[in-house]
Short mmCIF file of C-alpha atoms and ligand atoms in Angstrom, two decimals:
data_model
loop_
_atom_site.label_atom_id
_atom_site.label_comp_id
_atom_site.label_asym_id
_atom_site.label_seq_id
_atom_site.Cartn_x
_atom_site.Cartn_y
_atom_site.Cartn_z
CA MET A 1 36.91 -80.90 -77.26
CA ASN A 2 35.32 -84.38 -77.58
CA LYS A 3 32.92 -85.47 -74.90
CA THR A 4 35.45 -88.10 -73.78
CA ASP A 5 38.56 -85.86 -73.57
CA SER A 6 39.90 -85.35 -70.07
CA THR A 7 39.95 -81.88 -68.64
CA TYR A 8 43.15 -80.32 -67.19
CA GLU A 9 41.61 -80.57 -63.69
CA GLU A 10 40.83 -84.18 -64.08
CA ARG A 11 44.44 -84.78 -65.28
CA GLN A 12 45.74 -82.85 -62.37
CA GLU A 13 43.64 -84.70 -59.97
CA TRP A 14 44.90 -88.11 -61.35
CA ARG A 15 48.51 -86.81 -61.28
CA GLN A 16 48.16 -85.72 -57.55
CA ARG A 17 46.79 -89.29 -56.76
CA CYS A 18 49.73 -90.87 -58.49
CA ILE A 19 52.28 -88.87 -56.66
CA LEU A 20 50.57 -89.36 -53.18
CA SER A 21 50.37 -93.03 -53.61
CA ASN A 22 54.15 -93.33 -52.61
CA ASP A 23 54.13 -96.49 -54.72
CA SER A 24 57.32 -98.26 -53.81
CA PHE A 25 57.29 -100.47 -56.95
CA MET A 26 56.88 -97.40 -59.23
CA MET A 27 59.54 -95.47 -57.30
CA GLY A 28 62.12 -98.29 -57.23
CA LEU A 29 61.67 -99.70 -60.67
CA PRO A 30 65.04 -99.02 -62.58
CA LYS A 31 64.08 -96.99 -65.70
CA ILE A 32 65.35 -96.32 -69.19
CA GLU A 33 64.26 -93.05 -70.95
CA LEU A 34 64.42 -93.10 -74.79
CA HIS A 35 62.18 -90.13 -75.69
CA VAL A 36 62.85 -86.95 -73.96
CA HIS A 37 63.78 -83.56 -75.59
CA ILE A 38 66.28 -81.79 -73.44
CA GLU A 39 64.89 -78.36 -74.52
CA GLY A 40 61.43 -79.78 -73.48
CA THR A 41 62.62 -80.17 -69.85
CA MET A 42 63.09 -76.50 -69.11
CA SER A 43 61.10 -76.02 -65.88
CA ALA A 44 59.25 -72.76 -65.14
CA ASP A 45 61.82 -72.02 -62.45
CA LEU A 46 64.75 -72.37 -64.87
CA ARG A 47 62.97 -70.31 -67.53
CA TRP A 48 62.58 -67.58 -64.98
CA ARG A 49 66.16 -67.86 -63.83
CA LEU A 50 67.49 -67.89 -67.42
CA SER A 51 65.49 -64.75 -68.32
CA VAL A 52 66.88 -62.86 -65.33
CA ARG A 53 70.32 -64.10 -65.96
CA ASN A 54 70.40 -63.04 -69.60
CA GLY A 55 68.24 -60.05 -69.38
CA ILE A 56 65.49 -61.48 -71.77
CA SER A 57 61.87 -60.56 -71.08
CA LEU A 58 59.19 -63.24 -71.17
CA THR A 59 55.74 -63.21 -72.81
CA ALA A 60 52.88 -65.59 -73.54
CA GLY A 61 50.45 -65.76 -76.44
CA SER A 62 50.08 -63.82 -79.60
CA ASP A 63 49.04 -60.72 -77.56
CA LYS A 64 52.58 -60.88 -75.95
CA THR A 65 51.22 -60.76 -72.42
CA PRO A 66 54.17 -60.09 -70.27
CA LEU A 67 55.21 -62.68 -67.59
CA SER A 68 56.82 -60.53 -64.91
CA SER A 69 57.38 -63.07 -61.95
CA LEU A 70 58.17 -66.62 -61.38
CA GLU A 71 54.66 -67.17 -60.24
CA GLU A 72 53.31 -65.88 -63.65
CA VAL A 73 55.67 -68.14 -65.61
CA ARG A 74 54.46 -71.13 -63.43
CA GLU A 75 50.83 -70.17 -64.16
CA ALA A 76 51.53 -69.78 -67.93
CA TYR A 77 53.05 -73.35 -67.97
CA LYS A 78 49.54 -74.63 -66.78
CA HIS A 79 47.95 -73.37 -69.75
CA ILE A 80 49.97 -74.96 -72.56
CA ARG A 81 47.39 -77.21 -74.11
CA GLY A 82 46.54 -79.06 -77.26
CA ARG A 83 48.53 -80.90 -80.04
CA ILE A 84 52.06 -80.25 -80.89
CA GLY A 85 52.02 -77.70 -83.74
CA ALA A 86 48.44 -76.51 -82.89
CA ALA A 87 47.09 -73.41 -81.06
CA ALA A 88 46.53 -73.38 -77.25
CA ALA A 89 43.17 -73.16 -75.90
CA ASP A 90 43.28 -69.33 -76.14
CA ALA A 91 46.43 -68.65 -78.19
CA LYS A 92 46.10 -64.78 -77.57
CA THR A 93 47.07 -65.05 -74.02
CA ASN A 94 48.37 -68.66 -73.73
CA MET A 95 51.43 -70.28 -75.06
CA THR A 96 51.14 -72.88 -77.87
CA PHE A 97 53.42 -75.82 -77.47
CA TYR A 98 55.80 -74.52 -79.97
CA GLU A 99 55.87 -71.07 -78.55
CA ALA A 100 56.80 -72.53 -75.09
CA TYR A 101 59.34 -74.91 -76.72
CA TYR A 102 61.11 -72.65 -79.13
CA GLY A 103 60.73 -69.66 -76.89
CA GLY A 104 62.77 -71.67 -74.36
CA PHE A 105 65.53 -72.03 -76.86
CA ASP A 106 66.05 -68.04 -77.07
CA LEU A 107 66.88 -68.17 -73.26
CA LEU A 108 69.94 -70.49 -73.73
CA GLN A 109 72.95 -68.31 -74.37
CA THR A 110 76.07 -69.62 -72.51
CA GLU A 111 77.66 -72.91 -71.71
CA GLY A 112 76.46 -72.58 -68.17
CA ASP A 113 72.84 -72.31 -69.52
CA TYR A 114 73.07 -75.46 -71.48
CA TYR A 115 74.76 -77.19 -68.36
CA ASP A 116 71.91 -75.98 -66.18
CA LEU A 117 69.35 -77.21 -68.66
CA ALA A 118 70.95 -80.74 -68.91
CA MET A 119 71.91 -81.18 -65.38
CA GLY A 120 68.39 -80.18 -64.22
CA TYR A 121 67.08 -83.01 -66.26
CA PHE A 122 69.76 -85.59 -65.08
CA GLU A 123 69.01 -84.77 -61.48
CA ARG A 124 65.32 -85.19 -61.91
CA ALA A 125 65.85 -88.33 -63.83
CA SER A 126 68.22 -89.62 -61.19
CA GLN A 127 65.49 -89.17 -58.58
CA MET A 128 63.20 -91.32 -60.66
CA GLN A 129 65.72 -94.03 -60.86
CA VAL A 130 66.49 -93.49 -64.54
CA ARG A 131 69.63 -95.61 -65.20
CA TYR A 132 70.14 -94.79 -68.87
CA CYS A 133 68.76 -92.16 -71.15
CA GLU A 134 69.12 -91.03 -74.70
CA PRO A 135 67.98 -87.32 -74.84
CA PHE A 136 67.31 -85.54 -78.14
CA PHE A 137 68.57 -82.11 -78.80
CA ASP A 138 67.87 -79.81 -81.75
CA PRO A 139 70.98 -78.12 -82.78
CA GLN A 140 69.52 -76.07 -85.64
CA GLY A 141 67.34 -74.26 -83.14
CA HIS A 142 70.49 -73.04 -81.48
CA THR A 143 72.97 -72.51 -84.30
CA ARG A 144 70.46 -70.52 -86.17
CA ARG A 145 70.36 -68.03 -83.43
CA GLY A 146 74.15 -67.67 -83.60
CA ILE A 147 75.04 -69.91 -80.75
CA PRO A 148 78.24 -71.79 -81.52
CA SER A 149 77.85 -75.51 -81.35
CA ASP A 150 80.73 -75.71 -79.05
CA VAL A 151 78.98 -73.58 -76.43
CA MET A 152 75.90 -76.01 -76.46
CA MET A 153 77.98 -79.23 -76.51
CA ARG A 154 80.37 -78.23 -73.83
CA GLY A 155 77.53 -77.46 -71.56
CA PHE A 156 75.77 -80.72 -72.35
CA LYS A 157 79.00 -82.72 -71.99
CA ARG A 158 79.86 -81.16 -68.65
CA ALA A 159 76.42 -82.08 -67.22
CA GLN A 160 76.52 -85.57 -68.70
CA ASP A 161 80.08 -86.44 -67.26
CA GLU A 162 79.06 -84.91 -63.87
CA ALA A 163 75.70 -86.79 -63.97
CA GLU A 164 77.63 -90.02 -64.40
CA SER A 165 80.16 -89.56 -61.77
CA ARG A 166 78.27 -87.35 -59.14
CA LEU A 167 74.97 -89.10 -59.25
CA LYS A 168 76.54 -92.52 -59.31
CA ALA A 169 76.68 -92.64 -55.50
CA ARG A 170 72.85 -92.56 -55.73
CA THR A 171 72.10 -94.23 -58.90
CA MET A 172 74.03 -94.86 -62.18
CA ILE A 173 72.92 -92.43 -64.88
CA LYS A 174 74.50 -92.77 -68.10
CA SER A 175 73.45 -91.00 -71.25
CA GLN A 176 74.07 -90.65 -75.01
CA TRP A 177 72.68 -87.94 -77.16
CA ILE A 178 70.38 -88.15 -80.21
CA MET A 179 70.87 -85.19 -82.53
CA CYS A 180 67.46 -84.33 -84.11
CA ILE A 181 67.02 -82.67 -87.40
CA LEU A 182 64.27 -79.99 -87.49
CA ARG A 183 61.94 -81.22 -90.33
CA ASP A 184 60.44 -77.78 -91.01
CA LEU A 185 63.85 -76.53 -92.12
CA SER A 186 65.35 -77.60 -95.42
CA PRO A 187 67.18 -80.90 -96.25
CA GLU A 188 70.35 -78.69 -96.98
CA SER A 189 70.15 -77.20 -93.64
CA ALA A 190 69.86 -80.64 -92.14
CA MET A 191 72.94 -81.80 -94.03
CA ALA A 192 74.99 -78.72 -92.98
CA GLN A 193 74.02 -79.25 -89.42
CA TYR A 194 74.87 -82.94 -89.62
CA GLU A 195 78.34 -82.26 -90.96
CA ALA A 196 79.05 -79.53 -88.36
CA MET A 197 78.03 -82.16 -85.65
CA LEU A 198 80.47 -84.70 -86.67
CA LEU A 199 83.02 -82.88 -84.58
CA TYR A 200 81.14 -84.09 -81.49
CA LYS A 201 80.56 -87.70 -82.85
CA SER A 202 81.67 -89.33 -79.69
CA MET A 203 78.83 -87.68 -77.72
CA VAL A 204 75.95 -88.45 -80.27
CA VAL A 205 74.73 -92.02 -80.89
CA GLY A 206 71.80 -91.44 -83.10
CA ILE A 207 70.09 -89.02 -85.49
CA GLY A 208 66.46 -88.20 -85.22
CA LEU A 209 63.80 -86.04 -86.88
CA ASP A 210 61.35 -83.75 -84.96
CA SER A 211 59.35 -80.51 -85.19
CA ASP A 212 56.28 -79.81 -87.24
CA GLU A 213 55.48 -82.89 -89.41
CA PHE A 214 52.70 -81.41 -91.50
CA GLN A 215 53.69 -81.91 -95.18
CA GLN A 216 57.29 -82.83 -94.09
CA PRO A 217 57.57 -86.56 -94.60
CA PRO A 218 60.74 -88.45 -93.47
CA SER A 219 61.63 -89.28 -97.06
CA LEU A 220 62.67 -85.58 -97.64
CA PHE A 221 65.62 -86.21 -95.34
CA GLN A 222 66.81 -89.53 -96.87
CA ALA A 223 70.10 -88.12 -97.98
CA VAL A 224 71.19 -87.21 -94.41
CA PHE A 225 69.86 -90.39 -92.97
CA LYS A 226 71.66 -92.48 -95.47
CA ARG A 227 74.87 -90.70 -94.82
CA ALA A 228 74.35 -91.11 -91.00
CA ARG A 229 73.74 -94.73 -91.31
CA ALA A 230 76.99 -95.10 -93.42
CA ASP A 231 78.82 -93.18 -90.59
CA GLY A 232 77.63 -95.63 -87.94
CA PHE A 233 74.79 -93.61 -86.32
CA LYS A 234 71.48 -95.30 -85.18
CA LEU A 235 68.33 -93.70 -86.60
CA THR A 236 64.92 -92.78 -85.30
CA THR A 237 62.27 -90.47 -86.41
CA HIS A 238 59.12 -88.74 -84.95
CA CYS A 239 55.66 -89.86 -86.52
CA ASP A 240 53.46 -87.92 -84.30
CA PHE A 241 50.07 -89.34 -83.22
CA ASN A 242 47.07 -88.73 -85.66
CA GLN A 243 49.36 -86.76 -88.07
CA LYS A 244 48.09 -86.28 -91.64
CA ASN A 245 49.53 -89.25 -93.76
CA THR A 246 50.90 -90.95 -90.62
CA HIS A 247 50.81 -94.43 -92.09
CA GLU A 248 52.71 -93.50 -95.02
CA HIS A 249 55.27 -91.73 -92.75
CA ILE A 250 55.57 -94.84 -90.55
CA LEU A 251 56.12 -97.07 -93.49
CA GLN A 252 58.88 -94.83 -94.91
CA VAL A 253 60.65 -94.93 -91.47
CA ALA A 254 60.15 -98.69 -91.01
CA LYS A 255 61.15 -99.74 -94.54
CA SER A 256 63.42 -97.33 -96.27
CA LEU A 257 64.83 -94.61 -94.17
CA GLY A 258 68.64 -94.71 -94.20
CA GLY A 259 68.30 -97.38 -96.89
CA ASN A 260 66.47 -100.32 -95.33
CA GLY A 261 64.62 -98.56 -92.36
CA ALA A 262 65.27 -96.97 -89.01
CA GLU A 263 65.90 -98.84 -85.68
CA ARG A 264 63.25 -96.98 -83.87
CA ILE A 265 60.04 -94.90 -84.39
CA ASP A 266 59.16 -92.15 -81.97
CA HIS A 267 55.40 -92.14 -81.26
CA GLY A 268 54.11 -93.87 -84.37
CA MET A 269 51.03 -94.96 -82.41
CA ASN A 270 48.77 -95.15 -85.49
CA ALA A 271 50.53 -98.25 -86.59
CA ALA A 272 48.16 -99.97 -84.21
CA ASP A 273 45.41 -99.32 -86.71
CA HIS A 274 47.30 -101.02 -89.64
CA PRO A 275 48.05 -104.72 -89.31
CA GLU A 276 50.70 -104.67 -92.15
CA LEU A 277 52.59 -101.96 -90.49
CA MET A 278 52.48 -103.82 -87.22
CA GLN A 279 53.82 -106.88 -88.83
CA ILE A 280 56.59 -105.01 -90.38
CA ILE A 281 57.59 -103.29 -87.11
CA ARG A 282 57.50 -106.50 -85.22
CA GLU A 283 59.32 -108.59 -87.80
CA LYS A 284 62.09 -106.01 -88.06
CA GLY A 285 62.42 -105.69 -84.26
CA ILE A 286 61.83 -101.84 -84.58
CA GLY A 287 61.49 -100.11 -81.18
CA MET A 288 58.65 -97.69 -80.51
CA THR A 289 58.86 -94.93 -77.86
CA ILE A 290 55.27 -93.98 -76.73
CA CYS A 291 54.54 -91.02 -74.62
CA PRO A 292 50.89 -91.28 -73.28
CA CYS A 293 50.81 -88.03 -71.36
CA ALA A 294 51.60 -86.05 -74.57
CA TYR A 295 48.63 -87.65 -76.26
CA ILE A 296 45.99 -87.32 -73.59
CA ARG A 297 46.43 -83.55 -73.55
CA HIS A 298 44.52 -83.47 -76.83
CA THR A 299 42.94 -86.91 -77.42
CA SER A 300 40.42 -89.10 -75.65
CA GLU A 301 41.95 -91.75 -73.49
CA TYR A 302 39.92 -94.33 -75.45
CA GLU A 303 41.89 -93.43 -78.47
CA VAL A 304 45.24 -93.75 -76.71
CA PHE A 305 45.41 -96.73 -74.24
CA PRO A 306 43.83 -99.55 -76.34
CA ARG A 307 46.46 -98.72 -79.06
CA ILE A 308 49.29 -98.98 -76.57
CA ARG A 309 47.93 -102.22 -75.12
CA LYS A 310 47.44 -103.64 -78.75
CA LEU A 311 51.08 -102.79 -79.71
CA PHE A 312 52.40 -104.28 -76.52
CA ASP A 313 50.32 -107.43 -76.85
CA ALA A 314 51.43 -107.84 -80.44
CA GLY A 315 54.96 -108.32 -79.11
CA ILE A 316 56.28 -105.08 -80.56
CA GLN A 317 59.21 -103.64 -78.57
CA VAL A 318 57.32 -100.57 -77.07
CA THR A 319 58.72 -98.46 -74.37
CA ILE A 320 57.06 -95.69 -72.40
CA ALA A 321 58.72 -92.27 -72.34
CA SER A 322 58.07 -88.66 -71.45
CA ASP A 323 58.72 -86.36 -74.50
CA ASP A 324 58.58 -82.64 -73.26
CA SER A 325 57.79 -83.12 -69.55
CA ALA A 326 57.96 -79.44 -68.67
CA TYR A 327 55.53 -78.43 -71.22
CA MET A 328 53.22 -81.46 -70.78
CA GLU A 329 51.71 -80.64 -67.40
CA ASP A 330 55.00 -81.72 -65.57
CA ASN A 331 54.66 -85.34 -66.46
CA TRP A 332 57.89 -87.25 -66.43
CA ILE A 333 58.66 -90.98 -67.08
CA PHE A 334 57.38 -91.81 -63.65
CA HIS A 335 53.88 -90.43 -64.39
CA ASN A 336 53.70 -91.83 -67.81
CA LEU A 337 54.38 -95.30 -66.48
CA TYR A 338 52.00 -94.80 -63.72
CA LEU A 339 49.36 -93.88 -66.17
CA VAL A 340 49.71 -96.83 -68.43
CA ARG A 341 49.78 -99.21 -65.55
CA GLU A 342 46.28 -98.00 -64.60
CA LYS A 343 44.83 -97.33 -67.89
CA CYS A 344 46.38 -100.20 -70.00
CA GLU A 345 45.83 -102.53 -67.11
CA PHE A 346 49.43 -103.46 -67.11
CA THR A 347 50.74 -105.62 -64.23
CA ASN A 348 53.97 -104.76 -62.50
CA GLY A 349 55.51 -107.65 -64.49
CA ASP A 350 54.39 -105.80 -67.65
CA LEU A 351 56.08 -102.62 -66.44
CA ILE A 352 59.35 -104.59 -65.97
CA SER A 353 58.86 -106.08 -69.46
CA LEU A 354 58.59 -102.50 -70.76
CA GLN A 355 62.05 -101.76 -69.30
CA ARG A 356 63.47 -104.81 -70.75
CA ASN A 357 62.17 -103.69 -74.18
CA ALA A 358 63.86 -100.36 -73.60
CA VAL A 359 67.08 -102.20 -72.83
CA SER A 360 66.76 -104.18 -75.94
CA ILE A 361 66.18 -101.13 -78.19
CA CYS A 362 68.52 -98.67 -76.68
CA TRP A 363 71.92 -97.99 -78.05
CA THR A 364 74.22 -98.32 -75.21
CA ASP A 365 77.10 -100.90 -74.88
CA ARG A 366 76.64 -104.51 -73.81
CA GLU A 367 78.09 -103.99 -70.49
CA THR A 368 75.57 -101.29 -69.49
CA LYS A 369 72.79 -103.38 -70.91
CA ILE A 370 73.72 -106.34 -68.72
CA ALA A 371 74.02 -104.30 -65.58
CA ILE A 372 70.65 -102.79 -66.12
CA LEU A 373 69.13 -106.23 -67.00
CA ASP A 374 70.76 -107.86 -63.76
CA GLU A 375 69.31 -104.98 -61.68
CA LEU A 376 65.87 -105.53 -63.19
CA ALA A 377 66.15 -109.30 -62.47
CA THR A 378 67.10 -108.62 -58.82
CA PHE A 379 64.18 -106.08 -58.58
CA GLU A 380 61.73 -108.63 -59.95
CA LYS A 381 63.03 -111.42 -57.72
CA ASN A 382 62.60 -109.24 -54.57
CA GLY A 383 58.73 -109.76 -54.99
CA TYR A 384 57.77 -107.15 -57.55
CA SER A 385 56.80 -109.65 -60.38
CA SER A 386 52.98 -109.68 -59.88
N1 HPA B 401 57.03 -84.06 -81.84
C1 HPA B 401 57.44 -83.26 -82.80
N2 HPA B 401 58.30 -82.25 -82.50
C2 HPA B 401 58.75 -82.07 -81.22
C3 HPA B 401 58.26 -83.00 -80.37
C4 HPA B 401 57.35 -84.02 -80.64
O1 HPA B 401 57.02 -84.96 -79.83
N3 HPA B 401 58.85 -82.66 -79.18
C5 HPA B 401 59.64 -81.51 -79.32
N4 HPA B 401 59.49 -81.25 -80.64
ZN1 ZN B 402 59.17 -86.10 -79.19
#
């Protein structure tokens, strides 16, 4: 740990302060979420329920320490630390990020399980005034365990439809899915999954790329991205913060993925260190989804917030998002926005601009975009523009 890294306790103290502030601007702000992995929203409570329901025992760490109660699962969630793809503080008894993330996949067995996962997210998002979201899902992580695509997709669809109709009374919550390719599996596996997913084309708006980036550049998956572009899908790709060869990966995504570059980059924060990359991203109008709570778990805040500010000030279409909230100290879009307001010294007006950026770079229809922009304008007019 660097001297300047925050401790878990410091981050919790800050998080508590943010929740207790009851900030009416932050709570009322209509929000758009463009970077959330649905599998990364599995709360400790749902994990426990699924393990009981499906008769699957839970463990943590390479020692396989048993988790035998909801309390123990909640406690284990507090100890998921460090960079995505790296070991936890003590990986013998604590879960690494990927252990928590992919371990959660194993618990999802039936259509009802997928419904519960997605509905849990939509409920939570609706409470935070999320109007529209584009959640990622990782189908290869399910089909490789023998789960039929139909089981997963029917569960997601039921939740999505219900969220739109049932939660409408409270807030409108519309969604479209982004199918992510697991970059640590082969390009052939990616293509096979892509072709299988065409059956559900009407639910899926975009194709993304996630999982362990080490030695897995985006260009490896060019064939599937080209095919997806030709079929009318939007494209995005993870370029994790401070990854090896990150500038090269960002350049591939911005300039050549799918033929002439993707519409969005997920994370990609190191672009802030590279004027040429910033220029390409700005000129091409590429959107960037930035998830600060994910980074400060393993990086000093001095490395994080000035970069976000720099990208924003350069006129790049940045939006703030949440990534894998359940495994990232329970930080959702609300907490991420709260954090950047304080640490990047954004005004409330800037936070409204961040939502407008999200509207601009999201992939919903014109009518939904106009409805959200109208709501943001009314919100701003009502005295929240400072
Ligand atoms: N990066 C890479 N893989 C992931 C992530 C991420 O942010 N979240 C879930 N899988
Ligand atoms: Zn992510």
